[in-house]
Amino acid sequence: MKSIKAKMIVCLGLLIGAICIGLGIASFMNSSKALTSNLSKTLPKIAEQSASNIQSKVEGQLSSLEVLAARNDIKNLNEPWDNKVSILKEEIARSGSIKIGIADKNGDVQYTDGKNANIKDRPYFQNALAGKGNVSDPLISKVDGSIVIVYAVPIKNNNDIVGVLISTRDGNKLSEITNQIKFGQTGSAFMIKKDGTVIAHSNKDLVMKLYNPIEEAKKDSSLNELANVEKDMGQGKMGMSKYLFQGVEKYVGYAPVKGTEWSLAVVISKTEVLSELDSMKVSVVASSLVFLLIGLAIVYAVSTYIAKGIKSTSKHLDLLAKGDLTEEVSSKYLTSKDEVGEMTNSMKTMQHSLREMISRIKENSSNINGQSENLASVAEEISSTTQNVAESINEIAQGTGNQSEDLINVTEVIDKFSNKLSEMVNEIQVVDSNSREISLMANESSSEMNKLNQSVTKVSESFKTFNTKIIGLGKNINEINEITNIINNIAGQTNLLALNAAIEAARAGEAGKGFSVVADEIRKLAEQSKVSSEDIKRLISEISNNTDVIVQDSVEMDDELINQVGIINGSITSFGNIIEAVGEIIPKIETVKNSAEDIDKDKDTILSRVDGVSSVALEVSASAEEIAASSEEMNASTEEVVAAAQILSSMTGEMLEEVNKFKI
């Protein structure tokens, strides 16, 4: 899309479309939330009212039974059964019960159909016997497999409970009550008991099968949501939730039936609850399309207006790009207060500025062209004059340069001589210093050699004393060896004595056990003494051998020390001769050093004078070279000025040609 108009239509159209879609989605979601929120308040209320209605009906049935049980001919135990049966049958006909019976305190019951049974283990009988009228959970009849519920109230005579009045009714009556609860098209109700078993439902098969979603959810995970709802219902809670059953998503409100362990649930499909949203969805889409078309029309009108202004400006800019400044800006958009008007006014100002600028450039270019021609002629004259000056100065600089080079060569030769002479003086001084140091070192070495001779003599005497002591140590070690032999003999005899003592202790029996222990310990000590003496003997033998080696080595070292004393005496004599020779050389070296220092001083005087002459020549040569260089630079500058004047002249000509292209 190269057109701004198309870009604006597409972008703003998408923006308006996104806004319409976003508002539609937001309104749909808010409406859905509002319906759900409203349902969460109304559905539990419906369930509560329906549960209250069922409670009222149950209490009405119990109240009728209590009135019947309060009759004298029913509570009187002495009244014949036949009289009671006629009264009970009248109640059956009135209330629609299946049968009615009277049970004694032991649970033995007589029914109006002539059958007897014992119900002492039934919870409804026990509750009634405790003085509380109640209704049982639906039961499967063992006779015909039908569903029945039992109402039971106490029979009181003089405030004493003498029996229980029981009314058996059709269990499907509960389903008929729940089936009467209708709202909407799909709204219905069902009822469960505490463990989750369905006791009233529009589908009677579920009631007959004692369907329990909590138990079924253990096999079918799709029933988990319904099972969780029924767990809350079994706990007597009131509220609303949703679940999926047989592929249909439903909302459910539930409330407990007070006075029983039942809970009533009111159910409606989610589709019906949100059905009103479908029409709202259509209206939202239609209104979004209408607003989108209106927005696109407005965007088209605005983009067309903006595009026309931009196209007009673009055409005029094209004329300016070609150099045509004679065409005036269209006055149609000059009065506009928007960005197009600002751009048009700015373009008009730019056109006037360009006209004035081009006029000034033409005038200045003509003046520059004339001045550049004058500058070129003057520069050529200066260039020829500086060329002659430069050649003369170069000749002078060349002569002074040759003279300076000769003086520099003389200076270099004298410098080399000076350096060699300085090196010779330094070496003579070093020789003088070294000879004096050698004399001092020879004297010191001679005294040190005397000390070394004395030290070696003392070491030799010490070795003789050490040798004597080592020999004495060898004798002592031999005596220790004899002592260890004696210890070994004693250990052997002690071992024999311990063995004899052990034998005697064995003969003595029990009386000799203590002595046997002592003998055994003595034997162990004797063996340890023998082992220790053998270790001592082994160590002494090694020491004795090492001592013999030390004695032999000390004799050899004594001989070596004697030889070293003779060598040191010869070295002392040689050092004496060296000291005498060095003493004779030192005065001669002193004389040579003084002569070299005098020559060095004369060299410095010659060198300073030659340096003075050379520096003057160098200064003259440098000045001549600087003048020659300056004249050459000046000549080069004038040539550059000439070239620049020529270039400037050609450039002004070209500039005039380019400026003349503009039409003002």
XYZ file of C-alpha atoms in Angstrom:
664
model
C 0.000 0.000 0.000
C 1.758 3.118 -1.262
C -1.177 5.463 -0.656
C -1.603 7.178 2.721
C -5.347 7.140 2.100
C -5.367 3.322 1.795
C -3.138 2.943 4.851
C -5.410 5.176 6.937
C -8.556 3.336 5.798
C -7.037 -0.104 6.540
C -5.420 0.823 9.877
C -8.339 2.828 11.266
C -10.804 0.250 9.892
C -8.934 -2.509 11.722
C -8.847 -0.350 14.863
C -12.614 0.306 14.725
C -13.250 -3.376 14.002
C -11.063 -4.430 16.940
C -12.874 -1.971 19.217
C -16.311 -3.238 18.109
C -15.258 -6.879 18.520
C -13.663 -6.157 21.904
C -16.754 -4.297 23.157
C -18.999 -7.112 21.858
C -16.914 -9.795 23.586
C -16.736 -7.761 26.798
C -20.521 -7.176 26.812
C -21.155 -10.872 26.069
C -18.844 -11.987 28.892
C -20.290 -9.451 31.340
C -23.847 -10.533 30.440
C -22.853 -14.174 30.898
C -21.312 -13.372 34.276
C -24.418 -11.368 35.266
C -26.727 -14.255 34.334
C -24.539 -16.741 36.182
C -24.322 -14.468 39.213
C -28.089 -13.955 39.217
C -28.609 -17.696 38.830
C -26.288 -18.397 41.772
C -28.683 -16.354 43.923
C -32.054 -17.484 42.553
C -31.404 -21.212 41.976
C -30.498 -22.024 45.626
C -33.565 -19.978 46.713
C -35.817 -22.066 44.436
C -34.254 -25.226 45.872
C -34.749 -23.933 49.409
C -38.420 -23.072 48.768
C -39.041 -26.451 47.110
C -37.320 -28.234 50.016
C -39.467 -26.241 52.423
C -42.577 -27.326 50.476
C -41.555 -30.977 50.737
C -40.801 -30.468 54.430
C -44.280 -29.018 54.924
C -45.893 -32.005 53.178
C -43.870 -34.466 55.265
C -44.741 -32.625 58.448
C -48.409 -32.553 57.347
C -48.422 -36.331 56.911
C -46.752 -36.776 60.304
C -49.230 -34.373 61.913
C -52.177 -36.380 60.475
C -50.683 -39.562 61.899
C -50.096 -37.891 65.266
C -53.774 -36.811 65.359
C -54.797 -40.384 64.499
C -52.443 -41.777 67.182
C -53.960 -39.407 69.770
C -57.454 -40.925 69.390
C -58.606 -42.893 72.450
C -59.683 -45.889 70.426
C -56.158 -46.099 68.903
C -53.993 -45.425 71.962
C -56.109 -47.615 74.246
C -54.385 -50.978 74.421
C -57.563 -52.683 75.537
C -59.523 -51.613 72.456
C -60.145 -54.605 70.165
C -58.039 -54.771 66.981
C -61.104 -55.045 64.794
C -62.340 -51.663 65.982
C -58.952 -50.115 65.278
C -58.738 -51.656 61.810
C -61.903 -49.937 60.642
C -60.588 -46.551 61.799
C -57.207 -47.169 60.137
C -58.787 -48.188 56.832
C -60.766 -44.960 56.799
C -57.432 -43.101 57.143
C -55.960 -45.191 54.300
C -58.803 -44.193 52.057
C -58.415 -40.559 53.018
C -54.608 -40.227 52.870
C -53.852 -42.649 50.046
C -51.538 -44.835 52.176
C -50.819 -48.393 51.142
C -51.269 -49.766 54.632
C -51.185 -48.682 58.258
C -50.034 -50.675 61.224
C -49.676 -50.480 65.002
C -46.457 -51.748 66.629
C -45.959 -52.463 70.309
C -42.849 -51.522 72.202
C -41.164 -54.787 71.186
C -41.494 -53.937 67.507
C -44.268 -56.446 66.716
C -46.588 -54.772 64.229
C -50.057 -55.641 62.894
C -51.031 -54.145 59.504
C -54.450 -53.421 58.128
C -53.880 -56.012 55.376
C -53.711 -58.731 58.069
C -49.955 -59.246 57.936
C -47.621 -59.176 60.940
C -43.917 -58.284 61.191
C -41.206 -57.243 63.630
C -39.586 -53.846 63.007
C -37.666 -53.267 66.216
C -34.364 -52.859 64.280
C -35.739 -50.251 61.879
C -34.452 -46.688 62.531
C -37.879 -45.112 61.965
C -39.391 -47.381 64.670
C -36.569 -46.580 67.135
C -36.920 -42.802 66.503
C -40.698 -42.969 67.012
C -40.295 -45.066 70.148
C -37.950 -42.344 71.399
C -40.840 -39.864 71.003
C -39.908 -38.357 67.606
C -42.139 -38.612 64.578
C -40.131 -39.288 61.437
C -40.160 -40.597 57.921
C -37.889 -43.319 56.598
C -35.753 -43.261 53.482
C -37.385 -44.960 50.473
C -37.189 -48.749 50.821
C -37.483 -51.569 48.318
C -40.408 -53.784 49.313
C -39.390 -57.422 49.696
C -42.907 -58.538 48.704
C -43.384 -56.922 45.290
C -40.108 -54.938 44.796
C -41.879 -51.579 44.895
C -40.498 -48.399 46.488
C -42.152 -47.414 49.766
C -41.603 -44.862 52.495
C -42.725 -45.271 56.081
C -44.079 -42.540 58.358
C -43.856 -43.386 62.070
C -45.199 -41.498 65.126
C -45.334 -42.508 68.790
C -48.617 -43.608 70.400
C -48.889 -41.991 73.804
C -51.284 -42.905 76.628
C -51.067 -40.630 79.657
C -47.768 -39.265 78.340
C -46.341 -42.785 78.190
C -45.288 -44.198 74.810
C -47.185 -47.467 74.471
C -46.537 -48.130 70.782
C -45.841 -46.738 67.330
C -48.309 -45.888 64.565
C -46.861 -46.702 61.135
C -48.124 -45.573 57.712
C -46.620 -47.114 54.577
C -46.884 -44.974 51.431
C -45.790 -45.281 47.827
C -42.172 -44.109 47.453
C -42.906 -42.746 44.000
C -44.955 -40.012 45.653
C -41.669 -38.210 46.363
C -40.861 -38.268 42.641
C -44.331 -36.872 41.920
C -43.628 -34.014 44.303
C -40.255 -33.226 42.714
C -41.764 -33.544 39.225
C -44.139 -30.715 40.107
C -41.117 -28.390 40.514
C -40.767 -26.875 37.037
C -39.204 -23.667 35.736
C -38.158 -22.774 32.240
C -38.164 -25.461 29.611
C -35.505 -27.780 31.046
C -35.758 -26.950 34.776
C -36.441 -29.993 37.003
C -35.697 -31.328 40.475
C -34.452 -34.492 42.147
C -33.859 -35.562 45.717
C -31.202 -37.727 47.354
C -30.617 -39.105 50.787
C -27.515 -38.598 52.887
C -25.319 -41.206 51.167
C -26.118 -39.831 47.682
C -28.720 -42.398 46.646
C -31.440 -40.905 44.435
C -34.865 -41.133 46.150
C -36.874 -38.849 43.847
C -36.274 -38.183 40.156
C -38.135 -37.627 36.918
C -36.511 -40.855 35.726
C -38.121 -43.481 37.996
C -35.653 -46.136 36.858
C -32.902 -44.299 38.723
C -35.027 -44.442 41.883
C -35.861 -48.129 41.417
C -32.182 -48.973 40.861
C -31.169 -46.898 43.925
C -28.762 -45.004 41.633
C -25.867 -43.451 43.578
C -23.593 -41.104 41.535
C -21.015 -41.013 44.339
C -20.491 -44.765 44.026
C -20.772 -44.697 40.233
C -18.101 -41.964 40.026
C -15.575 -44.487 41.342
C -16.095 -46.393 38.078
C -16.866 -43.484 35.722
C -14.682 -40.356 36.138
C -17.133 -38.275 34.063
C -19.480 -38.315 37.105
C -16.922 -36.720 39.444
C -18.524 -33.260 39.231
C -22.016 -34.651 40.053
C -20.522 -36.774 42.844
C -18.879 -33.697 44.395
C -22.203 -31.841 44.263
C -24.021 -34.721 45.984
C -21.311 -34.908 48.659
C -22.046 -31.291 49.551
C -25.789 -32.074 49.489
C -25.261 -35.041 51.793
C -23.545 -32.750 54.284
C -26.655 -30.532 54.404
C -25.057 -27.599 52.537
C -26.933 -25.041 50.452
C -25.517 -23.517 47.275
C -25.103 -23.709 43.498
C -22.701 -25.533 41.227
C -22.525 -27.018 37.746
C -21.817 -30.492 36.400
C -21.812 -32.532 33.219
C -24.285 -35.442 33.005
C -24.854 -37.571 29.902
C -23.166 -34.929 27.737
C -25.342 -32.059 28.995
C -23.821 -29.255 31.093
C -26.202 -28.206 33.867
C -26.485 -25.712 36.699
C -27.779 -27.077 39.995
C -29.042 -25.339 43.138
C -29.493 -27.438 46.265
C -30.863 -27.147 49.812
C -31.508 -29.624 52.642
C -35.045 -30.809 53.522
C -35.228 -29.907 57.203
C -36.454 -32.580 59.569
C -35.039 -35.316 57.303
C -31.663 -36.449 55.982
C -32.739 -35.626 52.438
C -31.493 -32.881 50.139
C -33.342 -31.380 47.178
C -31.615 -30.276 43.967
C -33.093 -27.982 41.293
C -31.439 -28.415 37.874
C -31.492 -26.399 34.638
C -29.354 -26.798 31.513
C -26.670 -24.252 30.832
C -27.901 -23.866 27.244
C -31.292 -22.616 28.404
C -29.729 -20.224 30.951
C -27.519 -18.685 28.295
C -30.100 -18.910 25.489
C -30.862 -15.183 25.787
C -27.220 -14.512 25.022
C -27.653 -15.901 21.489
C -30.023 -13.100 20.532
C -27.714 -10.654 22.259
C -24.815 -12.075 20.257
C -26.680 -11.422 16.994
C -27.561 -7.861 18.034
C -23.970 -7.167 19.106
C -22.621 -8.434 15.764
C -25.186 -6.399 13.811
C -24.500 -3.203 15.778
C -20.742 -3.777 15.445
C -21.093 -4.064 11.655
C -23.186 -0.891 11.522
C -20.703 1.076 13.584
C -17.840 -0.401 11.548
C -19.447 0.808 8.279
C -20.109 4.248 9.749
C -16.521 4.438 10.992
C -15.147 3.344 7.621
C -17.227 6.032 5.886
C -15.898 8.708 8.248
C -12.342 7.400 7.827
C -12.779 7.442 4.032
C -13.969 11.090 4.051
C -11.171 12.235 6.375
C -8.451 10.300 4.513
C -9.722 11.696 1.148
C -9.494 15.261 2.455
C -5.971 14.706 3.873
C -4.835 12.879 0.703
C -5.976 15.737 -1.575
C -3.973 18.284 0.434
C -0.894 16.042 0.406
C -1.198 15.454 -3.377
C -1.462 19.208 -4.043
C 1.620 19.845 -1.914
C 3.471 16.975 -3.620
C 2.797 18.426 -7.110
C 4.073 21.862 -6.079
C 7.190 20.330 -4.489
C 7.820 18.543 -7.788
C 7.869 21.951 -9.554
C 10.313 23.297 -6.943
C 12.538 20.237 -7.457
C 12.710 21.062 -11.191
C 13.802 24.677 -10.410
C 10.522 26.384 -11.329
C 9.915 29.040 -8.647
C 7.423 31.058 -10.715
C 4.299 28.971 -9.882
C 2.488 30.245 -6.773
C 1.205 27.887 -4.028
C -2.497 27.052 -4.235
C -4.477 29.295 -1.876
C -7.072 26.540 -1.226
C -5.153 24.991 1.680
C -3.372 28.115 2.960
C -6.298 29.023 5.222
C -6.589 25.474 6.652
C -5.751 25.238 10.364
C -4.562 21.609 10.313
C -1.179 20.047 9.497
C -1.879 20.243 5.723
C -2.386 24.026 6.061
C 0.803 24.358 8.093
C 2.742 22.338 5.488
C 1.334 24.486 2.623
C 2.260 27.760 4.370
C 5.738 26.405 5.127
C 6.169 25.475 1.459
C 5.140 28.997 0.387
C 7.687 30.523 2.792
C 10.347 28.147 1.480
C 9.599 29.179 -2.127
C 10.019 32.892 -1.336
C 13.243 32.165 0.559
C 14.602 30.178 -2.374
C 13.818 33.040 -4.776
C 15.713 35.573 -2.659
C 18.618 33.168 -2.079
C 19.011 32.313 -5.811
C 18.949 36.043 -6.726
C 21.720 36.796 -4.210
C 23.759 33.794 -5.411
C 23.592 35.027 -9.014
C 24.811 38.506 -8.054
C 27.614 37.162 -5.795
C 28.703 34.623 -8.394
C 29.213 37.381 -11.006
C 31.292 39.454 -8.551
C 33.385 36.420 -7.494
C 34.100 35.528 -11.097
C 35.575 39.013 -11.827
C 37.642 39.061 -8.630
C 39.024 35.545 -9.276
C 40.380 36.635 -12.677
C 42.194 39.625 -11.100
C 43.565 37.338 -8.358
C 44.964 34.883 -10.923
C 46.938 37.602 -12.786
C 48.454 39.024 -9.541
C 49.381 35.553 -8.359
C 51.274 34.812 -11.559
C 53.417 37.954 -11.146
C 54.236 37.071 -7.504
C 55.142 33.540 -8.555
C 57.772 34.649 -11.111
C 59.418 37.074 -8.594
C 59.641 34.499 -5.793
C 61.164 31.995 -8.195
C 64.201 34.277 -8.827
C 64.686 34.945 -5.081
C 64.523 31.251 -4.293
C 67.273 30.378 -6.810
C 69.723 32.980 -5.346
C 69.120 31.878 -1.773
C 69.623 28.243 -2.708
C 73.115 29.002 -4.041
C 74.076 30.753 -0.742
C 72.645 27.950 1.330
C 74.620 25.370 -0.693
C 77.993 27.100 0.015
C 77.371 27.518 3.740
C 76.135 23.972 3.876
C 79.412 22.597 2.457
C 81.459 24.603 4.969
C 79.276 23.414 7.811
C 79.679 19.802 6.704
C 83.526 20.114 6.740
C 83.496 21.555 10.268
C 81.102 18.815 11.364
C 83.495 16.156 10.011
C 86.418 17.753 11.965
C 84.265 17.839 15.083
C 83.337 14.184 14.649
C 87.001 13.141 14.353
C 87.913 15.123 17.489
C 84.896 13.643 19.288
C 86.025 10.136 18.424
C 89.577 10.933 19.692
C 88.082 12.475 22.836
C 85.933 9.421 23.445
C 88.866 7.038 23.009
C 91.064 9.155 25.302
C 88.313 9.299 27.929
C 87.924 5.550 27.707
C 91.684 5.074 28.144
C 91.736 7.389 31.224
C 88.768 5.523 32.674
C 90.447 2.163 32.095
C 93.698 3.387 33.715
C 91.700 4.592 36.706
C 89.950 1.250 36.857
C 93.312 -0.592 36.715
C 94.656 1.639 39.505
C 91.615 1.008 41.613
C 91.685 -2.748 40.907
C 95.402 -3.015 41.760
C 94.806 -1.337 45.100
C 91.861 -3.616 45.754
C 93.975 -6.653 44.798
C 96.649 -5.555 47.300
C 94.048 -5.175 50.035
C 92.421 -8.497 49.127
C 95.822 -10.275 49.100
C 96.615 -8.908 52.566
C 93.191 -9.931 53.829
C 93.478 -13.366 52.199
C 96.890 -13.906 53.747
C 95.532 -13.156 57.230
C 92.505 -15.362 56.551
C 94.783 -18.217 55.426
C 96.703 -17.909 58.702
C 93.429 -18.144 60.596
C 92.396 -21.135 58.463
C 95.734 -22.840 59.269
C 95.143 -22.363 62.968
C 91.540 -23.632 62.658
C 92.579 -26.758 60.755
C 95.248 -27.474 63.377
C 92.589 -27.233 66.119
C 90.222 -29.500 64.150
C 93.021 -32.093 63.785
C 93.604 -32.072 67.549
C 89.837 -32.375 68.163
C 89.678 -35.376 65.811
C 92.419 -37.102 67.746
C 90.444 -36.607 70.985
C 87.230 -37.769 69.201
C 89.048 -40.884 67.901
C 90.166 -41.764 71.418
C 86.602 -41.410 72.742
C 85.180 -43.552 69.895
C 87.662 -46.332 70.747
C 86.567 -46.099 74.402
C 82.910 -46.252 73.308
C 83.645 -49.503 71.416
C 85.041 -51.052 74.592
C 81.957 -49.972 76.585
C 79.650 -51.458 73.933
C 81.476 -54.803 74.255
C 80.926 -54.689 78.034
C 77.180 -54.006 77.456
C 77.128 -57.018 75.135
C 78.475 -59.211 77.922
C 75.798 -57.844 80.298
C 73.019 -58.749 77.817
C 74.423 -62.287 77.640
C 74.117 -62.490 81.417
C 70.471 -61.200 81.193
C 69.704 -63.903 78.609
C 71.092 -66.586 80.910
C 69.017 -65.233 83.812
C 65.872 -65.165 81.624
C 66.456 -68.784 80.556
C 66.930 -69.965 84.163
C 63.833 -67.961 85.219
C 61.835 -69.625 82.464
C 62.940 -73.060 83.706
C 62.025 -72.125 87.281
C 58.571 -70.908 86.103
C 58.080 -74.206 84.235
C 59.013 -76.224 87.328
C 56.708 -74.064 89.458
C 53.843 -74.679 87.021
C 54.471 -78.443 87.189
C 54.457 -78.362 90.994
C 51.300 -76.242 91.019
C 49.607 -78.764 88.748
C 50.529 -81.513 91.158
C 49.149 -79.534 94.080
C 45.742 -79.294 92.360
C 43.294 -76.654 93.584
C 45.684 -75.446 96.254
C 48.339 -74.678 93.685
C 46.186 -72.672 91.221
C 47.266 -69.283 92.573
C 50.922 -70.298 92.484
C 50.380 -71.578 88.900
C 49.131 -68.120 87.834
C 52.163 -66.445 89.402
C 54.491 -68.947 87.722
C 52.842 -68.304 84.386
C 53.329 -64.548 84.796
C 56.983 -65.075 85.778
C 57.440 -67.191 82.652
C 55.951 -64.434 80.475
C 58.240 -61.840 82.065
C 61.236 -64.098 81.495
C 60.315 -64.503 77.816
C 59.808 -60.736 77.443
C 63.232 -60.151 79.130
C 64.829 -62.588 76.736
C 63.248 -60.888 73.692
C 64.257 -57.434 74.982
C 67.850 -58.560 75.672
C 68.097 -60.021 72.160
C 66.859 -56.689 70.718
C 69.462 -54.848 72.835
C 72.161 -57.216 71.666
C 71.174 -56.688 68.025
C 71.212 -52.883 68.414
C 74.569 -52.968 70.257
C 76.018 -55.106 67.465
C 74.905 -52.527 64.895
C 76.349 -49.676 67.027
C 79.618 -51.568 67.392
C 79.921 -52.030 63.627
C 79.106 -48.341 63.030
C 81.685 -47.377 65.683
C 84.433 -49.324 63.876
C 83.536 -47.525 60.634
C 83.633 -44.135 62.415
C 87.058 -44.924 63.885
C 88.421 -45.807 60.453
C 86.886 -42.640 58.870
C 88.303 -40.425 61.644
C 91.837 -41.762 60.998
C 91.481 -40.966 57.291
C 90.138 -37.461 58.070
C 93.112 -36.805 60.372
C 95.494 -37.640 57.516
C 93.574 -35.333 55.176
C 93.737 -32.480 57.707
C 97.521 -32.849 57.943
C 97.800 -32.629 54.140
C 95.558 -29.499 54.109
C 97.832 -27.794 56.648
C 100.790 -28.217 54.240
C 98.742 -26.848 51.302
C 97.632 -23.803 53.332
C 101.257 -23.015 54.301
C 102.231 -23.037 50.589
C 99.288 -20.694 49.789
C 100.407 -18.245 52.495
C 103.892 -18.036 50.899
C 102.337 -17.401 47.417
C 100.130 -14.592 48.770
C 103.246 -12.901 50.217
C 104.906 -12.889 46.794
C 101.723 -11.464 45.138
C 101.559 -8.618 47.658
C 105.197 -7.600 46.932
C 104.578 -7.604 43.100
C 101.395 -5.520 43.372
C 103.220 -3.000 45.599
C 105.808 -2.436 42.826
C 103.081 -1.959 40.042
C 100.902 0.624 41.866
C 103.390 3.656 41.614
C 103.877 3.036 37.877
C 100.079 2.922 37.242
C 99.732 6.224 39.189
C 102.252 7.965 36.832
C 100.434 6.738 33.646
C 97.083 7.899 35.064
C 98.338 11.455 35.738
C 99.725 11.780 32.145
C 96.424 10.589 30.628
C 94.448 13.123 32.690
C 96.655 16.009 31.384
C 96.077 14.897 27.762
C 92.317 14.727 28.414
C 92.290 18.367 29.649
C 94.123 19.588 26.481
C 91.636 17.678 24.316
C 88.703 19.467 25.970
C 90.198 22.901 25.070
C 90.637 21.946 21.379
C 87.171 20.445 21.211
C 85.429 23.508 22.687
C 87.076 25.826 20.115
C 86.161 23.576 17.164
C 82.594 23.351 18.482
C 82.327 27.157 18.544
C 83.393 27.459 14.890
C 81.138 24.566 13.865
C 78.098 26.019 15.633
C 78.522 29.383 13.878
C 78.746 27.614 10.512
C 75.726 25.537 11.310
C 73.699 28.602 12.275
C 74.614 30.357 9.031
C 73.763 27.242 6.991
C 70.464 26.745 8.862
C 69.451 30.353 8.331
C 70.209 30.106 4.612
C 68.216 26.877 4.342
C 65.278 28.400 6.222
C 65.297 31.395 3.856
C 65.476 29.065 0.832
C 62.686 26.909 2.242
C 60.544 29.968 2.957
C 61.069 31.254 -0.559
C 60.178 27.841 -1.982
C 57.072 27.694 0.239
C 56.135 31.187 -0.886
C 56.640 30.168 -4.496
C 54.518 27.072 -3.945
C 51.863 29.189 -2.218
C 51.696 31.622 -5.106
C 51.359 28.696 -7.512
C 48.563 27.317 -5.342
C 46.909 30.750 -5.315
C 47.104 30.814 -9.110
C 45.625 27.314 -9.322
C 42.957 28.182 -6.735
C 42.053 31.363 -8.658
C 41.695 29.359 -11.843
C 39.588 26.686 -10.085
C 37.484 29.396 -8.422
C 36.905 31.015 -11.771
C 35.761 27.736 -13.349
C 33.577 26.939 -10.307
C 31.855 30.328 -10.406
C 31.191 29.748 -14.092
C 29.629 26.362 -13.326
C 27.663 27.833 -10.425
C 26.253 30.539 -12.638
C 25.175 27.908 -15.166
C 23.403 25.916 -12.418
C 21.775 28.987 -10.839
C 20.518 30.159 -14.236
C 18.446 26.986 -14.393
C 16.109 28.425 -11.709
C 13.232 30.530 -13.015
C 12.515 33.440 -10.687
